[in-house]
Short mmCIF file of C-alpha atoms in Angstrom, two decimals:
data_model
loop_
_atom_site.label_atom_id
_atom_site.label_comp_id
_atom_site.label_asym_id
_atom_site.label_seq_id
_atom_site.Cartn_x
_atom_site.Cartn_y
_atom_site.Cartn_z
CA UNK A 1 0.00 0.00 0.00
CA UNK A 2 1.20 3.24 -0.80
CA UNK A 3 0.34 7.00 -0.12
CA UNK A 4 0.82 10.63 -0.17
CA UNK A 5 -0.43 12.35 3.13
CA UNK A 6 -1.57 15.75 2.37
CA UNK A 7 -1.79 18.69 4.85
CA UNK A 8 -5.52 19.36 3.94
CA UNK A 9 -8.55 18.17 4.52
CA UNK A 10 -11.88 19.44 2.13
CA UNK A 11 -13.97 16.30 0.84
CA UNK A 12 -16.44 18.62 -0.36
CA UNK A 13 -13.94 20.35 -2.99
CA UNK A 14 -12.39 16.25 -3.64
CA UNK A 15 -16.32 14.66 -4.39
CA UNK A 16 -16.56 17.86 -6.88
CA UNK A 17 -14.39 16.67 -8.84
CA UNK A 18 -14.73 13.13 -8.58
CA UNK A 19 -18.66 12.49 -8.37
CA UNK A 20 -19.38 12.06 -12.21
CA UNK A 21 -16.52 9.60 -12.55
CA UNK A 22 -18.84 5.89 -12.44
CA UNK A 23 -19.12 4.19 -9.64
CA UNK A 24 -17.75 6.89 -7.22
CA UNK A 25 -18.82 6.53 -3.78
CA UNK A 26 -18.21 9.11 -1.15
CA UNK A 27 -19.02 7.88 2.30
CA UNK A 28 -19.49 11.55 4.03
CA UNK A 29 -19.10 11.81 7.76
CA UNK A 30 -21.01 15.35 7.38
CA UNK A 31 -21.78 16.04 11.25
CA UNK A 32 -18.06 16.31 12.45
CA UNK A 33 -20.00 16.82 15.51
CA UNK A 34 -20.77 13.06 16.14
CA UNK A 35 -18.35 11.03 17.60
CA UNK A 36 -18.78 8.55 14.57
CA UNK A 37 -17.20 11.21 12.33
CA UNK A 38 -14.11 11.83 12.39
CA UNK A 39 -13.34 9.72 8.89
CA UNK A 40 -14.74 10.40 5.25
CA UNK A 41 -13.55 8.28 2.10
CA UNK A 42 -14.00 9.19 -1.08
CA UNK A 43 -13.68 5.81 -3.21
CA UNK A 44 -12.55 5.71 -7.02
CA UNK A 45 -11.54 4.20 -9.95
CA UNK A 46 -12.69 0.20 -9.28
CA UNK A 47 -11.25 -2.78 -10.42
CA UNK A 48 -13.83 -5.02 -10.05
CA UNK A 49 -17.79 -4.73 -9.74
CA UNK A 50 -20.05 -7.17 -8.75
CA UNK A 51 -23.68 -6.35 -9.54
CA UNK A 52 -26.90 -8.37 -8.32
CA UNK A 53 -30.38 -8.21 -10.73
CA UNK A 54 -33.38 -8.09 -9.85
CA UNK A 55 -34.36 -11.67 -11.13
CA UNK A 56 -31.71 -12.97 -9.41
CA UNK A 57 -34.36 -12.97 -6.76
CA UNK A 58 -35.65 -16.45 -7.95
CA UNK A 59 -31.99 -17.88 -6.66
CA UNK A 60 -32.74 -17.12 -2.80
CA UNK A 61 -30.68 -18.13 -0.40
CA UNK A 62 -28.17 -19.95 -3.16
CA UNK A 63 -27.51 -17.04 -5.14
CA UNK A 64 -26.77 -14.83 -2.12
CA UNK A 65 -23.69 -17.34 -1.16
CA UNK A 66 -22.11 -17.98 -4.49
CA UNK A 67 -22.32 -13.82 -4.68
CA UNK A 68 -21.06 -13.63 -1.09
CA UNK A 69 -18.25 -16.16 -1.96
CA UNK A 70 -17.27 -13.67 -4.59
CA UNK A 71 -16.70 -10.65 -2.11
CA UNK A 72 -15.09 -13.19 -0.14
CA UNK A 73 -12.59 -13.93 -3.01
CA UNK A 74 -11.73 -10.13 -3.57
CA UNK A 75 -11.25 -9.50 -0.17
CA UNK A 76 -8.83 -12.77 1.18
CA UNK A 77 -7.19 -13.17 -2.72
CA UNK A 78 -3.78 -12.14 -1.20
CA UNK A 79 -2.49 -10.90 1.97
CA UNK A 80 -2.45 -6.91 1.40
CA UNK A 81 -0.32 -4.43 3.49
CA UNK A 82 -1.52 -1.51 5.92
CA UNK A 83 -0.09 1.30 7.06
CA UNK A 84 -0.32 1.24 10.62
CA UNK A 85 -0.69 4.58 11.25
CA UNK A 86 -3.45 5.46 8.67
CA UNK A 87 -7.40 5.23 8.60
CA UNK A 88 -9.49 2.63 9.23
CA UNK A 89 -10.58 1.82 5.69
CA UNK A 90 -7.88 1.47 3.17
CA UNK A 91 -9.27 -0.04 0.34
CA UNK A 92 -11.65 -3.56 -0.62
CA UNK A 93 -15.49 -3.96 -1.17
CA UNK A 94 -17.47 -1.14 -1.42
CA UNK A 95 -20.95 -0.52 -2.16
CA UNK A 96 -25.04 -1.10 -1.48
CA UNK A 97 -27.76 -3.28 -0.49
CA UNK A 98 -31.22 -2.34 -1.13
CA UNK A 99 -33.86 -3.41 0.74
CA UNK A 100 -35.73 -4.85 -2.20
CA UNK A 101 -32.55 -7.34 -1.98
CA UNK A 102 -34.28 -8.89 1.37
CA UNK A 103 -35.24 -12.41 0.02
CA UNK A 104 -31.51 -13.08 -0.68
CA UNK A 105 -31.28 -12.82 3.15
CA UNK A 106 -34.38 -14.47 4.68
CA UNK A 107 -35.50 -17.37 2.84
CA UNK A 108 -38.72 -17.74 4.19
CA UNK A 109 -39.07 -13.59 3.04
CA UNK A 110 -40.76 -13.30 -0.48
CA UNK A 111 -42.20 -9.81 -1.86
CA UNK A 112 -45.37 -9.14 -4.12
CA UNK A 113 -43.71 -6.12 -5.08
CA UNK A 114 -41.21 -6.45 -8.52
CA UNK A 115 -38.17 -4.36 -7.89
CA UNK A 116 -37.69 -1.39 -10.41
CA UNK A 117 -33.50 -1.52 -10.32
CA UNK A 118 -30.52 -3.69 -9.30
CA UNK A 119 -30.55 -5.24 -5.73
CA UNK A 120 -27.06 -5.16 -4.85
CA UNK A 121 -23.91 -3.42 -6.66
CA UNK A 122 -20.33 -3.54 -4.64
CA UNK A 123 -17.03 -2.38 -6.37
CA UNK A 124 -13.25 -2.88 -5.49
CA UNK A 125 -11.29 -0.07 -4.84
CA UNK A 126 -7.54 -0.26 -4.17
CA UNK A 127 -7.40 3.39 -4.50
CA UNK A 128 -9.25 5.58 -2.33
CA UNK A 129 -8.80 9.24 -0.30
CA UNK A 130 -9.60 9.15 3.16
CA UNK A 131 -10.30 12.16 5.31
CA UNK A 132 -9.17 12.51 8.56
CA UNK A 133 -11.43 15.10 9.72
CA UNK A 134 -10.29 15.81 13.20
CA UNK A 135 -6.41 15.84 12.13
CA UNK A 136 -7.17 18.01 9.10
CA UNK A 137 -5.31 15.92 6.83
CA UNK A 138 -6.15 13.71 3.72
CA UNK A 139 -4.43 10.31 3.00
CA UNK A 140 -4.22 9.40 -1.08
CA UNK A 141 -3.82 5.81 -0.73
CA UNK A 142 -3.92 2.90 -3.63
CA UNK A 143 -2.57 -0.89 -3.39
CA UNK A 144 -1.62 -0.80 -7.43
CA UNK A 145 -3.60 -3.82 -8.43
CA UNK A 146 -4.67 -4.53 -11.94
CA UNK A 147 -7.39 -6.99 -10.86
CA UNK A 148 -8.92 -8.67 -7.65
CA UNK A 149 -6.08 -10.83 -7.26
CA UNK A 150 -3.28 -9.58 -8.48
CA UNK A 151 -0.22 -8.89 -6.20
CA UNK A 152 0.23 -4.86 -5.41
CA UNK A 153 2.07 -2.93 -7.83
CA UNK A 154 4.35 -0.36 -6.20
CA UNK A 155 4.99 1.32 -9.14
CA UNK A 156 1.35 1.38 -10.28
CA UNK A 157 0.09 2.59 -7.04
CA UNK A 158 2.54 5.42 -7.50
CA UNK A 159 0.93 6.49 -10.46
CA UNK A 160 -2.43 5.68 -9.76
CA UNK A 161 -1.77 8.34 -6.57
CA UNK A 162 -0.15 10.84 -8.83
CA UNK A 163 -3.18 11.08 -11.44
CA UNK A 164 -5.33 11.99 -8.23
CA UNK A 165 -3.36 14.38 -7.38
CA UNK A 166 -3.15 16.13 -10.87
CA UNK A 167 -7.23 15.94 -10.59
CA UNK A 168 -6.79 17.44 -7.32
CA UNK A 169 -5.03 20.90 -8.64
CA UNK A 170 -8.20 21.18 -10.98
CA UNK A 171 -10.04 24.51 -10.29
CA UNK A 172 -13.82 23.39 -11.15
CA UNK A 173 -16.39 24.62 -8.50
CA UNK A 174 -19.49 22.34 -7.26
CA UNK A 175 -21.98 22.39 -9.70
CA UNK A 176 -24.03 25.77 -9.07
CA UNK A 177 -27.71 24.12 -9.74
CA UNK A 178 -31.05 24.10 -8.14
CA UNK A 179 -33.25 21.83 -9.70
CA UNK A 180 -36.59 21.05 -8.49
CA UNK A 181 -37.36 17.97 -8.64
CA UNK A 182 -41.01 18.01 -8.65
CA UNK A 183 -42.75 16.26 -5.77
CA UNK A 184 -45.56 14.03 -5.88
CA UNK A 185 -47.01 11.85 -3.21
CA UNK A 186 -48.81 8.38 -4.72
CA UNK A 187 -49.62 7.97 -0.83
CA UNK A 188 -51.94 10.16 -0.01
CA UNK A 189 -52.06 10.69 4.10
CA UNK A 190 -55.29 9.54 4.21
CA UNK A 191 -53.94 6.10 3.24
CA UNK A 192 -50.87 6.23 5.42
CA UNK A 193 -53.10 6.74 8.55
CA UNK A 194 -55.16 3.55 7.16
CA UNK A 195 -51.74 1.66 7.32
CA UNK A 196 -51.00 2.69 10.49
CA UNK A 197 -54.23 1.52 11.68
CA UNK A 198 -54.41 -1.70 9.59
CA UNK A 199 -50.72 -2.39 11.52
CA UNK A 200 -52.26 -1.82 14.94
CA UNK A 201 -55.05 -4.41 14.25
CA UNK A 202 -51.90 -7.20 13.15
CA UNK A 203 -50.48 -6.44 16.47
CA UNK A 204 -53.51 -6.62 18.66
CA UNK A 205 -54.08 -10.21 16.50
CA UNK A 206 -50.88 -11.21 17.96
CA UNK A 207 -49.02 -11.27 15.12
CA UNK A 208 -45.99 -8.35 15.81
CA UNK A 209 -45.31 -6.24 18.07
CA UNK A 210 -44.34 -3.50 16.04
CA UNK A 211 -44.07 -2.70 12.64
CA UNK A 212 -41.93 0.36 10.68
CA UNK A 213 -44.30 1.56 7.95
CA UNK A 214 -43.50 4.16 5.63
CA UNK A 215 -44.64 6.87 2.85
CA UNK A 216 -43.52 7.58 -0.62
CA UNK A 217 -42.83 10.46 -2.66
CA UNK A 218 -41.85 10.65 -6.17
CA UNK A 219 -40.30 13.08 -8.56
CA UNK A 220 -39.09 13.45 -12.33
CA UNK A 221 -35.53 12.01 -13.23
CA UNK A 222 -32.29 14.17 -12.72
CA UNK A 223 -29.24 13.80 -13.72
CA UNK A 224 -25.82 13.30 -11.86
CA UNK A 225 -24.98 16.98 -11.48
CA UNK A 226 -28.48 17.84 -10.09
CA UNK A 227 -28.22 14.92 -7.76
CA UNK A 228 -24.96 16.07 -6.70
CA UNK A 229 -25.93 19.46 -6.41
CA UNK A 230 -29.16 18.86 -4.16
CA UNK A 231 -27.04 16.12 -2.05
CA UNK A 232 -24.71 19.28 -1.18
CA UNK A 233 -27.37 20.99 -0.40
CA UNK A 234 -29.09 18.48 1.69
CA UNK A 235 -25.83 17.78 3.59
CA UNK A 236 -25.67 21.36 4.50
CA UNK A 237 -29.42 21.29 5.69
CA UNK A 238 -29.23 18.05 7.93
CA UNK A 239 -25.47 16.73 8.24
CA UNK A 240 -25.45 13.04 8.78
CA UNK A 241 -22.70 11.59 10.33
CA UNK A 242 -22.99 7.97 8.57
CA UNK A 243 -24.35 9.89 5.05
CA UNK A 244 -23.05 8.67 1.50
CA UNK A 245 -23.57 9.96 -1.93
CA UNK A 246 -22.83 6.98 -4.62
CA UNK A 247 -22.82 7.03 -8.27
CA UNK A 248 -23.59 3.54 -9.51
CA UNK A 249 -24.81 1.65 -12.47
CA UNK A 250 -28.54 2.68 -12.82
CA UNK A 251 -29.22 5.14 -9.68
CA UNK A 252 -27.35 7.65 -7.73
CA UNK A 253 -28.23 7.32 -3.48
CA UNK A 254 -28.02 10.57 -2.06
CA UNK A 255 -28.41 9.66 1.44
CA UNK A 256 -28.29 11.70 5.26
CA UNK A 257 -29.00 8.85 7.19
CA UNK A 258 -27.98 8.94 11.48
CA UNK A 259 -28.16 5.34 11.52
CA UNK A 260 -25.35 3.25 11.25
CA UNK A 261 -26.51 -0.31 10.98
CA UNK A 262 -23.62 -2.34 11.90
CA UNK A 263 -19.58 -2.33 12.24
CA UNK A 264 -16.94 -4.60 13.04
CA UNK A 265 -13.00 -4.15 13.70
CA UNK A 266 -10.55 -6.40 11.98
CA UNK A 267 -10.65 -8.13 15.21
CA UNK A 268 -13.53 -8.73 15.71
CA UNK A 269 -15.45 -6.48 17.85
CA UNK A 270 -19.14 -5.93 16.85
CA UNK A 271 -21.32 -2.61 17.15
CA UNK A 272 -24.93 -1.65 16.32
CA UNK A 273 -26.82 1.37 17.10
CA UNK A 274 -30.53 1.03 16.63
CA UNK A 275 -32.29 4.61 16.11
CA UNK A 276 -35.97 4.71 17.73
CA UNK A 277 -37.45 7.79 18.93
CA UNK A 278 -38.04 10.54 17.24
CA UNK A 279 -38.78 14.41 18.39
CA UNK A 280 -37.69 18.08 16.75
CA UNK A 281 -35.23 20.61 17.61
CA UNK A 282 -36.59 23.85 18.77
CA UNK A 283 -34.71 26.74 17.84
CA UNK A 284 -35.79 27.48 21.98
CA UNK A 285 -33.69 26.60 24.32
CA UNK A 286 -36.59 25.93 27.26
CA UNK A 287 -38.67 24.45 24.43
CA UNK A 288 -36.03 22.46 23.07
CA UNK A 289 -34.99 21.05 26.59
CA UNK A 290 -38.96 20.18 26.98
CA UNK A 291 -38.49 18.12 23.73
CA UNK A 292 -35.59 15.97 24.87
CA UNK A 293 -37.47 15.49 28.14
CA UNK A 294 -40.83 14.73 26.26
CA UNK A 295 -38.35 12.17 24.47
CA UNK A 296 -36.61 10.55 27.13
CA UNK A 297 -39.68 10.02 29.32
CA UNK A 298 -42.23 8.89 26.07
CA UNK A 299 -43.11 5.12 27.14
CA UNK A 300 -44.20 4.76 23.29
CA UNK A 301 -40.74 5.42 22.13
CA UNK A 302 -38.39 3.39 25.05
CA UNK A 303 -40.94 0.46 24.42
CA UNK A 304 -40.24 0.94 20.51
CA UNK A 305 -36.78 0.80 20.92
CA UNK A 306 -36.14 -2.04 23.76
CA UNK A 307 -37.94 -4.17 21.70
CA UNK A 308 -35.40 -3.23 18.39
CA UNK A 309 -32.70 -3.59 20.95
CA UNK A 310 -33.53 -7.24 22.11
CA UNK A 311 -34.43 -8.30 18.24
CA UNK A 312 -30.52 -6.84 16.88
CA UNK A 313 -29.22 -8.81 20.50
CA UNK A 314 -30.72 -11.98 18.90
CA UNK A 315 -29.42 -11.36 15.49
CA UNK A 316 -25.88 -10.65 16.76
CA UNK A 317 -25.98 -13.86 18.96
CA UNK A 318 -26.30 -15.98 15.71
CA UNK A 319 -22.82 -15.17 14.62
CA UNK A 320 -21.45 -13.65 17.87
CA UNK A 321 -19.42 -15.67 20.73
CA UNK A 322 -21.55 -17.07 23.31
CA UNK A 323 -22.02 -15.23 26.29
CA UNK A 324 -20.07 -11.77 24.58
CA UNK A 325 -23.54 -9.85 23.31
CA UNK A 326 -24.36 -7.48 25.62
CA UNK A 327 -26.23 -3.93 25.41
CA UNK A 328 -23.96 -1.68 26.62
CA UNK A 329 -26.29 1.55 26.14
CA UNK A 330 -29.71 1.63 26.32
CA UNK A 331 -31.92 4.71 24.65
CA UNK A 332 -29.63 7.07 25.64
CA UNK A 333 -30.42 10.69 23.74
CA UNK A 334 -28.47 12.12 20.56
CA UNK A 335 -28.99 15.33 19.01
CA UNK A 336 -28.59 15.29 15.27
CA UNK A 337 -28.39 18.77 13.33
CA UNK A 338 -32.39 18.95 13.52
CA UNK A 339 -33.49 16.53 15.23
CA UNK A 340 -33.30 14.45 19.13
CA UNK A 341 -32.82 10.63 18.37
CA UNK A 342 -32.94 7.81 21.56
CA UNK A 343 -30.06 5.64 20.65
CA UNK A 344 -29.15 2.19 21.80
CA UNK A 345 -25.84 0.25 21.69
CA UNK A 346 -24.97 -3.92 21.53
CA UNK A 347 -21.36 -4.89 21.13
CA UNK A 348 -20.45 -8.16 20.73
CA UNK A 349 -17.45 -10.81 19.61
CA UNK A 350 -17.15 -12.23 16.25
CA UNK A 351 -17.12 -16.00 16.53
CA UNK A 352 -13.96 -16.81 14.82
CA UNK A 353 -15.96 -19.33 12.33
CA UNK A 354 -17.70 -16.33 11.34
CA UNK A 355 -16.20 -13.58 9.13
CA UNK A 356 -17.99 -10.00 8.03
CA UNK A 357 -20.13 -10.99 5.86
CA UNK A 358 -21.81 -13.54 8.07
CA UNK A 359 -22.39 -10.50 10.30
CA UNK A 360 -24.33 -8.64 7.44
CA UNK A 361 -26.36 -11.30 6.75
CA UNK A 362 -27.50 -11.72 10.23
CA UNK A 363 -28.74 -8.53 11.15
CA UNK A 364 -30.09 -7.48 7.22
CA UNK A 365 -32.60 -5.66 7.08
CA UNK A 366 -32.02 -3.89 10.26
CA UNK A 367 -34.44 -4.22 13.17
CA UNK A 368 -35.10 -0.54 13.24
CA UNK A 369 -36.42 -0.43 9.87
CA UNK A 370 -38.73 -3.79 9.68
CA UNK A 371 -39.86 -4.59 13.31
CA UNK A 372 -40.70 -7.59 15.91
CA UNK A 373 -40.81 -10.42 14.95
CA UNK A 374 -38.63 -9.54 12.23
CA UNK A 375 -40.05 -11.95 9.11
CA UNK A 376 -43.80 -11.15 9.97
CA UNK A 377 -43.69 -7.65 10.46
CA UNK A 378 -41.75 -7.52 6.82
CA UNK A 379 -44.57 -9.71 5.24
CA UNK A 380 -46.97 -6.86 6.85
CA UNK A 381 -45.30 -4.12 5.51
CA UNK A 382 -44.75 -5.76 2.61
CA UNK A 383 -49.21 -6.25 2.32
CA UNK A 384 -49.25 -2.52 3.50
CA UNK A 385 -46.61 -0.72 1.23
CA UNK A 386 -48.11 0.14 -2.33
CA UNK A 387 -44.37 0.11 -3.99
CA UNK A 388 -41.74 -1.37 -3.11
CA UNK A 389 -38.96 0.06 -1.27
CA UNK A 390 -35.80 0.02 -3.70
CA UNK A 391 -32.80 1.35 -1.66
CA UNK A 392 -34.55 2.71 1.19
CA UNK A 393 -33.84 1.07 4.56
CA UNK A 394 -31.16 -0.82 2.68
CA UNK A 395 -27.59 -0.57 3.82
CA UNK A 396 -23.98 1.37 1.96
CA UNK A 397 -20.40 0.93 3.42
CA UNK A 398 -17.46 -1.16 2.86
CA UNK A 399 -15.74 -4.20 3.77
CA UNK A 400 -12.63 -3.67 4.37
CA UNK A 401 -9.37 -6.05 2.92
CA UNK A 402 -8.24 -6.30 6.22
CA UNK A 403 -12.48 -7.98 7.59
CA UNK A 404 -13.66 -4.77 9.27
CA UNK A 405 -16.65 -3.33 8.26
CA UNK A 406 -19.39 -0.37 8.65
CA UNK A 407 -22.46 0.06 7.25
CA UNK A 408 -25.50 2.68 7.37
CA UNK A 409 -28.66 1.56 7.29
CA UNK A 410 -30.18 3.66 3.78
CA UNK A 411 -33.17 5.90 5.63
CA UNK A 412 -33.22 9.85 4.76
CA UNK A 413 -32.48 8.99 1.26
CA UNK A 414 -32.99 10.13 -2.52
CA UNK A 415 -32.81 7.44 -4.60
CA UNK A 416 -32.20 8.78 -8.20
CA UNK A 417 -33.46 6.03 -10.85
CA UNK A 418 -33.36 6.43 -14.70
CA UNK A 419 -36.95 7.33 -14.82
CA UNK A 420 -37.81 9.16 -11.29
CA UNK A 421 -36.24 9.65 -7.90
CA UNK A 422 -38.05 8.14 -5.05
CA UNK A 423 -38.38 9.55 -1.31
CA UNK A 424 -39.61 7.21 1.64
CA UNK A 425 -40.17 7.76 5.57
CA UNK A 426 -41.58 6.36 7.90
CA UNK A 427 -41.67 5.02 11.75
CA UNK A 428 -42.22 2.48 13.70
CA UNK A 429 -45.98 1.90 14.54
CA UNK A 430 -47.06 0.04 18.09
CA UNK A 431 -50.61 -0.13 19.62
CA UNK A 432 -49.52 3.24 21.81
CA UNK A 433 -48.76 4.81 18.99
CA UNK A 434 -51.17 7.89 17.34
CA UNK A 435 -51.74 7.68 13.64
CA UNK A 436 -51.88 11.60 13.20
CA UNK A 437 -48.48 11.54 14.85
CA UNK A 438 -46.98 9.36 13.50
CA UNK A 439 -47.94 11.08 10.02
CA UNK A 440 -46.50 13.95 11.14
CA UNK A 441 -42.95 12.52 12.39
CA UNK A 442 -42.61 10.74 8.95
CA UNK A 443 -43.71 14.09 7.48
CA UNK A 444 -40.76 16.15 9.71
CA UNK A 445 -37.81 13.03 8.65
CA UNK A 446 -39.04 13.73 4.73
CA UNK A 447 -39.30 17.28 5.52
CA UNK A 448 -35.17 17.72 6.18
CA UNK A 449 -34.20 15.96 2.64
CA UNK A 450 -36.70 17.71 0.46
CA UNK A 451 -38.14 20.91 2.23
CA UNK A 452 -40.02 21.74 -0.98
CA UNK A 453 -42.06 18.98 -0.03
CA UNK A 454 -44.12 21.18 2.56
CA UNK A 455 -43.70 24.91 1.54
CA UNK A 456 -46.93 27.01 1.62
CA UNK A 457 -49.38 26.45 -0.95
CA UNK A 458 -47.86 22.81 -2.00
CA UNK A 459 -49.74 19.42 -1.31
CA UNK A 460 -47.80 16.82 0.11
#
């Protein structure tokens, strides 16, 4: 591995001009606030892509492993250096998950809905920048392979780090556009309240105890530079710290997401932080500390998030060492650029049997965004949901070469297809919850990606 350690750090001014470039992924730490930020990567130039279609679905369970196996391959193909000293992430699999990919995970899981784009695309980077956002410095960093298993190349690395930094004395500003995408809500809220309803009679029936139902909006196609442009804009509205803007084969995500979904050191060691509970800032500071207050002491909201807490315990215990799960915080509050969050925490050991991708696979699609029991209350949403979900509540990070991992779990996203780009939100429904209210907190989450959604005078 080699580098060149610069004595700057603006990932804004590096994703300018990088983001039209295919299959660039920026994974954008925005809130440097959060104590999850303090790295950014911008990821370029693949070697390798691995892409999963939507009637690959038939496969199930099968075609997830021999795709699984592949990522596998790329990432144990040869023993790769690290600099000791340098980020976490420093080069391997990169990419998405969409929720729509589901069946691939849970056998028993099958959806009415036909999915509108690819399921899964990952790409192999061995050259990457990674922003150290506390130190103020950026690391150029490539490996010099040619292909997945090819030995590194010092003297391709080399160059591969010098043409980044010829792009990096380019002078081109961020795209200067405001596009309006044009709004439209299939759902009306009418029928969103009827779903929340119909989702309170499944759990009084017994059959969940909570559900996370959501609301769509739609809008006319744009291209890469307006997506860009509005994710810049969105970022500066509601910084994220586990947000990601990727430019893949068939849709740009332009995501702000809080959640991280899960993460795992090279050793081993196994986080997840489950988001439930939702409330506003107030730009008052009495009225703001009644909010967190109002948060921390809802029963509707610590109920909603135990329960998420216990179901990602159980997940982690599948793959976990015995005994080594354990919640170590438990709906603790976080304050996000607009809005209060209860948070939970579950570390946990690796079994050594099990590598990264085990891990994924036991906790996808996160507990947060489906609900208890986790299969039924996904067959329910899937009755209740008039589309299906595409990339929303899906999952973006990396696998590193070295096994470590991190992953967001895709919620305050635009997901930019060929034909229109598609807005979701939504919350977790119990039988204390209200359906107005609820409509309204899904309304406030959709609210901080696309304010145009609610100005004056427009229907949403």
């Amino acid at each position: 591995m080699r580098y060149a350690l610069l004595d700057s750090c603006d990932p804004v001014r590096a994703a300018t001009l990088f983001y039209g470039d295919a299959a660039t992924l920026w994974l954008d730490s925005a809130d440097t606030d959060h104590p999850s930020s303090r790295w950014s990567y911008l990821c370029i130039a693949p070697i390798a892509t691995l892409q999963v279609r939507a009637e690959e679905l038939s496969r199930g369970e099968d075609g997830f492993a021999d795709r699984a196996d592949e990522v596998r391959a790329w990432i144990r193909s040869t023993e790769r250096q690290r600099i000791a000293e340098g980020p976490p992430f420093q080069g391997g699999a990169a990419g998405y998950v969409s929720y729509d990919a589901a069946p691939l995970f849970l056998e028993r899981f099958q959806s009415r809905h036909m999915p509108r784009s690819d399921l899964i695309e990952f790409n192999l980077y061995d050259t990457l920048l990674a922003f150290d956002l506390e130190g103020q410095k950026t690391w150029v960093m490539s490996a010099g392979l040619r292909a997945a298993n090819a030995e590194e190349d010092d003297a391709l690395a080399d160059a591969k780090i010098a043409e980044v930094l010829t792009r990096l004395g380019d002078t081109r500003r961020a795209p200067d556009v405001d596009v309006p995408l044009g709004w439209s809500h299939p759902d009306q809220a009418i029928d969103y309240i009827a779903a929340i309803k119909r989702t309170q009679d499944f759990i009084l029936d017994g059959d969940i105890y909570q559900a996370n139902i959501a609301q769509n909006w739609v809008a006319s196609h744009c291209d890469v530079s307006s997506a860009f442009s509005n994710y810049l804009q969105m970022r500066e509205r509601t910084p994220a710290p586990f947000a990601a803007f990727g430019h893949f084969e068939g849709r740009v995500l332009a995501s702000a997401s809080p959640e991280r979904l899960i993460s795992a050191s090279a050793t081993g060691r196994v986080v997840a932080e489950p988001i439930k509970g939702t409330v506003r800032r107030e730009a008052d500071l009495i009225e703001d500390d009644l909010a967190q207050a109002g948060l921390l002491a809802s029963e509707k909201d610590r109920a909603e998030n135990i329960m998420i807490t216990d179901l990602l315990r159980n997940d982690l215990s599948i793959v976990c060492e015995p005994e080594s799960v354990e919640v170590t915080s438990l709906c603790r509050l976080e304050t996000f650029s607009n809005l209060h969050h209860l948070v939970s925490t579950i570390e946990g050991d690796l079994s050594g049997d099990k590598d990264g991708i085990d891990l994924f696979k036991a906790v996808f699609p996160g507990g947060s965004i489906t609900g208890a029991p986790k299969l039924r209350a996904m067959e329910i949403i899937d009755e209740l949901e008039q589309r299906p979900r595409g990339a929303y509540c899906g999952a973006i990070g990396y696998v590193g070469f070295d096994g470590a991992l991190d992953f967001n779990i895709l919620i305050r996203t635009i997901d930019h297809l060929p034909t229109e780009s598609t807005l979701l939100a939504g919350g977790g429904i119990t039988l204390m919850s209200d359906p107005v209210g609820e409509l309204a907190e899904s309304e406030l989450k959709a609210e901080r990606i696309a304010p145009s959604l609610f100005r004056v005078g427009k229907k949403a």
